[in-house]
């Protein structure tokens, strides 16, 4: 069976949760594929590191566009007007588009992955370009895809609720949806080596005690409330902890966030790290007193799982996706409830028994999520879709 995966969304310098998930998916599928299953990856002309390399026996192939498609407009154009013909030319049995949308004219069996429904259900949380693109293309992809993969039951429920609101509903959409949770990379584990942690703290200017946030600053991350709750907690309990924000420059909140930090006069207590290599993240998680993740909306919430795998206590929003991922291994609070968030900070940072309980529970919870299961379950979906297509072709009447 020839399995094609559209990996064009992966380019150098992009490190969002969706990018990490797509990369994890590709590696897991390539590792779990059987001897008669070949993986064709449609990649950028200069693909980022971390993808399975092409093999001499052709079991894994990289297929590159003839022209550069590293920019968003070029990538979308190639996906919609060139990918479907490449799929036919390459003898593909099933195509997986793991970044929400599929080619409109593709007649080959196709699965898509929908990581969240923000563009259709909470468009105010999206950039204008994402909102415009997905509002136009995602409903068409949900209609045409043979299977829809989602990382949580929360996303599945959002899709079903959206479909119920439509004047013209997509028939049998609920039957096409399969929940396959993301995994957590094996490199995320507690870093106990004090010398390694000290060297990392010196390199990044990390304080001895700190609360950590990991992610791109944007409206859904609720960073204003995070900073306000952090400030209230350290003032109330005279806590020595700093606040470390890890992630690339975002959109929609940067100016307001800087102004708030200045108004509270805590510039010397907030550390901003724009980019941290993947290899350094486990040690940063392990050094933190807690991860704070008070998002207003998530499709999965990968930093919660990564922090737990590193033994870091987690405070996160009590929203469906994070509740599903964290279970009872995190301190769940309403992200817009400032007093509750402040009390959560005080509980985790001020009570060692609470921190130790969350650490143990988090390690056990994170062990339930792995990319091997994700890869094998995704391959099962590919095989089911390909087999159904073969039966369909066999049963079609022959025109005389």
Coordinates of C-alpha atoms in Angstrom, one line a residue:
X1 CA 0.0 0.0 0.0
X2 CA 1.3 3.4 -0.9
X3 CA 0.6 6.0 1.8
X4 CA 1.1 9.6 1.0
X5 CA 1.3 12.3 3.8
X6 CA 1.2 16.0 2.9
X7 CA 4.0 17.4 5.1
X8 CA 4.3 20.8 3.4
X9 CA 3.2 22.6 6.5
X10 CA 6.5 21.6 8.1
X11 CA 9.2 24.2 7.3
X12 CA 12.3 25.4 9.1
X13 CA 11.6 27.7 12.0
X14 CA 7.9 26.6 12.6
X15 CA 7.4 25.0 16.1
X16 CA 3.7 25.3 17.0
X17 CA 1.8 22.4 18.6
X18 CA 0.3 21.4 15.3
X19 CA 3.8 21.3 13.7
X20 CA 5.1 19.1 16.6
X21 CA 2.0 16.8 16.2
X22 CA 2.5 16.5 12.4
X23 CA 6.1 15.6 12.8
X24 CA 5.3 13.1 15.5
X25 CA 2.6 11.5 13.4
X26 CA 4.9 11.1 10.4
X27 CA 7.7 9.5 12.4
X28 CA 5.3 7.2 14.2
X29 CA 3.6 6.0 11.0
X30 CA 7.0 5.4 9.3
X31 CA 8.2 3.3 12.3
X32 CA 4.9 1.3 12.5
X33 CA 4.4 0.7 8.8
X34 CA 4.5 -2.9 7.6
X35 CA 6.9 -4.3 5.0
X36 CA 4.4 -3.9 2.2
X37 CA 3.5 -0.3 3.2
X38 CA 5.5 2.6 1.6
X39 CA 5.4 6.2 2.9
X40 CA 5.5 9.0 0.4
X41 CA 6.1 12.4 2.1
X42 CA 5.3 15.6 0.2
X43 CA 7.9 17.9 1.7
X44 CA 9.4 21.4 1.3
X45 CA 12.4 21.7 -1.0
X46 CA 14.5 22.2 2.2
X47 CA 12.6 20.0 4.7
X48 CA 13.1 20.7 8.4
X49 CA 15.1 18.3 10.6
X50 CA 13.3 15.5 12.4
X51 CA 11.6 13.8 9.6
X52 CA 12.3 10.1 8.6
X53 CA 15.0 10.2 5.8
X54 CA 14.4 8.6 2.4
X55 CA 15.5 5.0 2.4
X56 CA 17.4 3.1 -0.4
X57 CA 14.6 0.5 -0.7
X58 CA 12.0 3.2 -1.4
X59 CA 10.1 2.4 1.7
X60 CA 10.2 6.1 2.6
X61 CA 10.4 8.7 -0.2
X62 CA 10.6 12.5 -0.1
X63 CA 8.7 14.2 -3.0
X64 CA 9.5 17.9 -3.4
X65 CA 7.5 20.5 -5.4
X66 CA 9.2 21.8 -8.6
X67 CA 9.0 25.4 -7.3
X68 CA 9.5 26.8 -3.7
X69 CA 6.3 26.7 -1.6
X70 CA 7.7 27.8 1.7
X71 CA 5.4 30.7 2.0
X72 CA 1.7 30.2 2.9
X73 CA 0.2 31.3 -0.4
X74 CA 2.5 29.2 -2.4
X75 CA 1.9 26.1 -0.2
X76 CA -1.9 26.4 -0.4
X77 CA -1.8 26.9 -4.1
X78 CA 0.3 23.8 -4.6
X79 CA -1.9 21.8 -2.3
X80 CA -5.1 22.8 -4.1
X81 CA -3.9 22.8 -7.7
X82 CA -1.0 20.3 -7.9
X83 CA -1.2 17.8 -5.1
X84 CA -4.2 15.9 -6.4
X85 CA -2.4 15.2 -9.8
X86 CA 0.8 14.1 -8.0
X87 CA -1.2 11.7 -5.9
X88 CA -2.4 10.0 -9.1
X89 CA 1.0 10.0 -10.7
X90 CA 2.6 8.5 -7.6
X91 CA 0.2 5.6 -7.4
X92 CA -1.1 6.6 -4.0
X93 CA -3.7 4.3 -2.3
X94 CA -4.5 6.8 0.5
X95 CA -3.6 10.4 1.1
X96 CA -3.4 11.9 4.6
X97 CA -3.6 15.7 5.0
X98 CA -2.7 16.2 8.6
X99 CA -3.2 20.0 8.7
X100 CA -7.0 20.5 8.5
X101 CA -7.7 20.7 4.7
X102 CA -7.4 18.5 1.6
X103 CA -7.3 19.2 -2.1
X104 CA -10.7 20.1 -3.3
X105 CA -10.5 18.0 -6.5
X106 CA -8.7 14.9 -5.1
X107 CA -10.6 11.7 -5.9
X108 CA -8.2 9.4 -4.1
X109 CA -9.3 8.2 -0.6
X110 CA -8.2 10.9 1.8
X111 CA -8.0 11.3 5.6
X112 CA -7.6 14.7 7.2
X113 CA -6.6 15.7 10.8
X114 CA -8.5 18.5 12.4
X115 CA -6.6 19.7 15.4
X116 CA -9.2 22.2 16.6
X117 CA -12.3 24.1 15.4
X118 CA -11.4 27.6 16.3
X119 CA -11.9 29.1 12.8
X120 CA -15.5 27.8 12.7
X121 CA -16.5 27.9 16.3
X122 CA -14.4 30.7 17.9
X123 CA -13.1 32.8 15.0
X124 CA -12.1 35.7 17.2
X125 CA -9.3 33.5 18.5
X126 CA -7.7 33.2 15.0
X127 CA -5.7 35.4 12.8
X128 CA -7.5 37.0 9.9
X129 CA -5.7 34.8 7.4
X130 CA -6.4 31.6 9.2
X131 CA -10.0 32.5 9.7
X132 CA -10.5 33.3 6.0
X133 CA -8.7 30.2 4.8
X134 CA -10.3 27.7 7.1
X135 CA -13.8 29.1 7.0
X136 CA -13.7 28.6 3.2
X137 CA -11.8 25.3 3.0
X138 CA -12.4 23.3 6.2
X139 CA -16.2 22.6 5.7
X140 CA -15.4 21.3 2.1
X141 CA -12.7 19.1 3.5
X142 CA -15.0 17.7 6.3
X143 CA -17.5 16.8 3.5
X144 CA -15.1 15.2 1.1
X145 CA -12.7 13.3 3.5
X146 CA -13.2 9.6 4.0
X147 CA -12.0 9.9 7.6
X148 CA -11.5 12.8 10.0
X149 CA -8.8 12.3 12.7
X150 CA -8.9 14.4 15.8
X151 CA -6.6 14.5 18.9
X152 CA -9.3 14.7 21.6
X153 CA -13.0 13.9 22.1
X154 CA -13.4 17.6 22.8
X155 CA -12.5 18.4 19.1
X156 CA -14.8 15.7 18.0
X157 CA -17.7 17.2 20.0
X158 CA -16.9 20.6 18.5
X159 CA -17.2 19.3 15.0
X160 CA -20.5 17.5 15.7
X161 CA -21.9 20.7 17.4
X162 CA -20.8 22.8 14.4
X163 CA -22.4 20.4 12.0
X164 CA -25.7 20.5 13.9
X165 CA -25.8 24.2 13.5
X166 CA -25.5 24.2 9.7
X167 CA -28.5 24.7 7.5
X168 CA -27.1 22.0 5.2
X169 CA -25.5 19.4 7.4
X170 CA -22.7 17.0 6.3
X171 CA -24.3 13.5 6.3
X172 CA -22.8 10.8 8.5
X173 CA -20.0 13.2 9.6
X174 CA -20.0 11.8 13.2
X175 CA -19.3 8.3 11.8
X176 CA -16.2 9.5 10.0
X177 CA -14.5 10.9 13.1
X178 CA -11.8 8.9 14.9
X179 CA -10.1 10.2 18.1
X180 CA -6.4 9.4 18.2
X181 CA -4.5 11.3 21.0
X182 CA -1.2 12.9 20.3
X183 CA 1.9 11.4 22.0
X184 CA 4.7 13.0 24.0
X185 CA 8.3 12.6 22.7
X186 CA 10.5 10.2 24.7
X187 CA 13.1 13.0 25.3
X188 CA 10.6 14.7 27.7
X189 CA 11.5 13.1 31.0
X190 CA 12.8 14.5 34.3
X191 CA 16.3 16.0 34.1
X192 CA 17.9 15.3 37.4
X193 CA 21.5 16.3 36.4
X194 CA 22.1 19.4 38.5
X195 CA 25.1 20.4 36.3
X196 CA 23.0 20.3 33.2
X197 CA 20.3 22.4 34.7
X198 CA 22.8 24.9 36.1
X199 CA 24.4 25.3 32.7
X200 CA 21.1 25.8 31.1
X201 CA 20.0 28.3 33.7
X202 CA 23.3 30.2 33.0
X203 CA 22.7 30.1 29.2
X204 CA 19.2 31.4 29.3
X205 CA 19.3 33.6 32.4
X206 CA 16.8 31.4 34.3
X207 CA 16.2 32.2 38.0
X208 CA 16.4 29.6 40.8
X209 CA 12.6 29.4 41.2
X210 CA 10.1 30.2 38.4
X211 CA 6.7 29.6 37.0
X212 CA 6.8 28.5 33.3
X213 CA 4.6 29.2 30.3
X214 CA 5.3 27.5 27.0
X215 CA 3.5 28.6 23.8
X216 CA 3.0 31.3 21.2
X217 CA 1.5 34.5 22.8
X218 CA -2.0 34.9 21.3
X219 CA -5.5 35.7 22.5
X220 CA -6.5 32.2 23.3
X221 CA -3.5 31.7 25.7
X222 CA -5.0 34.1 28.2
X223 CA -1.6 35.6 29.2
X224 CA -3.0 38.7 30.7
X225 CA -4.9 36.7 33.3
X226 CA -1.8 34.6 33.8
X227 CA 0.4 37.6 34.6
X228 CA -2.3 39.2 36.9
X229 CA -2.7 36.0 38.9
X230 CA 1.1 35.5 39.1
X231 CA 1.5 39.0 40.4
X232 CA -1.4 38.6 43.0
X233 CA 0.1 35.4 44.3
X234 CA 3.7 36.6 44.7
X235 CA 2.5 39.8 46.4
X236 CA 0.1 37.9 48.7
X237 CA 2.5 35.2 49.8
X238 CA 5.8 37.0 49.2
X239 CA 6.9 34.3 46.9
X240 CA 10.4 34.4 45.3
X241 CA 9.4 32.9 42.0
X242 CA 9.9 34.6 38.7
X243 CA 7.8 34.1 35.6
X244 CA 9.4 32.6 32.5
X245 CA 7.6 32.9 29.1
X246 CA 8.9 30.6 26.4
X247 CA 7.8 30.9 22.8
X248 CA 8.2 32.8 19.6
X249 CA 6.6 36.3 19.2
X250 CA 2.9 36.0 18.8
X251 CA 0.1 38.2 17.7
X252 CA -2.7 40.2 19.2
X253 CA -1.4 40.4 22.8
X254 CA 2.3 41.5 22.7
X255 CA 1.8 45.2 23.2
X256 CA -0.9 44.8 25.9
X257 CA 1.3 42.2 27.7
X258 CA 4.3 44.5 27.8
X259 CA 2.2 47.4 29.0
X260 CA 0.7 45.2 31.8
X261 CA 4.1 44.1 33.0
X262 CA 5.3 47.7 33.1
X263 CA 2.2 48.8 35.0
X264 CA 2.7 46.1 37.6
X265 CA 6.4 47.1 37.8
X266 CA 7.6 43.5 37.4
X267 CA 9.9 43.8 34.4
X268 CA 12.7 42.4 36.5
X269 CA 10.6 39.3 37.5
X270 CA 9.5 38.3 34.0
X271 CA 11.9 36.5 31.6
X272 CA 11.1 36.2 27.9
X273 CA 12.7 33.5 25.8
X274 CA 11.7 33.8 22.2
X275 CA 13.2 30.5 20.9
X276 CA 14.4 27.5 22.7
X277 CA 15.7 24.4 20.8
X278 CA 13.7 21.2 21.3
X279 CA 16.7 19.6 23.0
X280 CA 16.7 22.2 25.8
X281 CA 13.0 22.1 26.6
X282 CA 13.0 19.0 28.9
X283 CA 15.6 20.6 31.2
X284 CA 13.7 23.9 31.3
X285 CA 10.4 22.1 32.2
X286 CA 12.3 20.1 34.9
X287 CA 13.7 23.2 36.4
X288 CA 10.4 25.0 36.7
X289 CA 8.3 25.0 40.0
X290 CA 5.1 24.7 37.9
X291 CA 3.8 25.1 34.4
X292 CA 0.9 27.6 34.1
X293 CA -1.4 27.1 31.1
X294 CA -4.6 29.0 31.6
X295 CA -5.8 28.8 27.9
X296 CA -9.3 29.9 27.0
X297 CA -9.4 27.2 24.2
X298 CA -7.3 24.3 23.1
X299 CA -7.5 21.3 20.8
X300 CA -5.1 19.3 22.9
X301 CA -2.5 21.4 24.9
X302 CA 0.8 19.7 24.2
X303 CA 2.8 21.7 26.8
X304 CA 0.6 20.3 29.6
X305 CA 1.7 16.7 28.6
X306 CA 5.3 17.7 28.1
X307 CA 5.5 19.3 31.5
X308 CA 3.9 16.3 33.2
X309 CA 6.4 13.9 31.4
X310 CA 9.2 16.0 32.9
X311 CA 7.7 15.8 36.4
X312 CA 6.6 19.5 36.5
X313 CA 3.4 20.3 38.5
X314 CA 0.7 21.7 36.1
X315 CA -1.9 24.4 36.6
X316 CA -4.2 24.6 33.6
X317 CA -7.7 25.7 32.6
X318 CA -10.7 23.6 33.3
X319 CA -11.7 23.3 29.6
X320 CA -12.7 20.1 27.8
X321 CA -9.5 19.4 25.9
X322 CA -7.2 20.1 28.8
X323 CA -9.5 18.2 31.2
X324 CA -9.3 15.3 28.8
X325 CA -5.5 15.4 28.5
X326 CA -4.6 16.2 32.2
X327 CA -7.2 14.1 33.9
X328 CA -6.8 14.5 37.6
X329 CA -3.0 15.0 37.4
X330 CA -3.2 18.8 37.1
X331 CA -4.7 21.6 39.2
X332 CA -7.7 22.6 37.0
X333 CA -9.2 26.1 37.4
X334 CA -11.3 28.4 35.3
X335 CA -8.9 30.4 33.2
X336 CA -10.9 33.6 33.5
X337 CA -11.3 33.4 37.3
X338 CA -8.5 35.5 38.7
X339 CA -9.0 34.7 42.4
X340 CA -9.1 30.9 41.6
X341 CA -6.0 31.1 39.5
X342 CA -4.2 33.1 42.2
X343 CA -5.1 30.5 44.8
X344 CA -3.8 27.8 42.5
X345 CA -0.5 29.5 42.2
X346 CA -0.3 29.8 46.0
X347 CA -1.3 26.2 46.5
X348 CA 1.3 24.7 44.1
X349 CA 4.2 27.2 44.9
X350 CA 3.6 27.4 48.6
X351 CA 2.7 23.8 49.6
X352 CA 5.4 21.2 48.9
X353 CA 3.0 18.3 49.4
X354 CA 0.7 19.6 46.6
X355 CA 3.6 20.0 44.2
X356 CA 4.9 16.4 45.0
X357 CA 1.4 15.0 44.5
X358 CA 1.0 16.7 41.1
X359 CA 4.5 15.6 40.1
X360 CA 3.8 11.9 40.7
X361 CA 0.3 12.1 39.2
X362 CA 1.6 13.9 36.1
X363 CA 4.4 11.4 35.4
X364 CA 1.8 8.6 35.6
X365 CA -0.6 10.4 33.3
X366 CA 2.0 11.3 30.7
X367 CA 3.0 7.7 30.5
X368 CA -0.4 6.9 28.9
X369 CA 0.4 9.0 25.8
X370 CA 2.9 7.8 23.3
X371 CA 3.5 8.3 19.6
X372 CA 3.8 4.5 19.0
X373 CA 0.1 4.1 19.8
X374 CA -0.7 7.1 17.7
X375 CA 1.2 5.7 14.7
X376 CA -0.3 2.2 14.9
X377 CA -3.8 3.5 15.4
X378 CA -3.4 5.9 12.4
X379 CA -2.2 3.0 10.2
X380 CA -5.3 1.0 11.2
X381 CA -7.4 3.9 9.8
X382 CA -5.3 4.0 6.6
X383 CA -5.9 0.3 6.1
X384 CA -9.6 0.5 6.8
X385 CA -10.0 3.4 4.3
X386 CA -7.9 1.6 1.6
X387 CA -9.8 -1.7 2.1
X388 CA -13.2 0.1 1.8
X389 CA -12.1 1.8 -1.4
X390 CA -11.0 -1.5 -2.9
X391 CA -14.4 -3.0 -2.0
X392 CA -16.2 0.0 -3.6
X393 CA -14.2 -0.4 -6.8
X394 CA -14.9 -4.1 -6.9
X395 CA -18.6 -3.7 -6.4
X396 CA -19.0 -1.0 -9.0
X397 CA -21.0 -2.2 -12.1
X398 CA -19.0 -2.5 -15.3
X399 CA -20.4 -0.4 -18.1
X400 CA -21.0 -2.5 -21.3

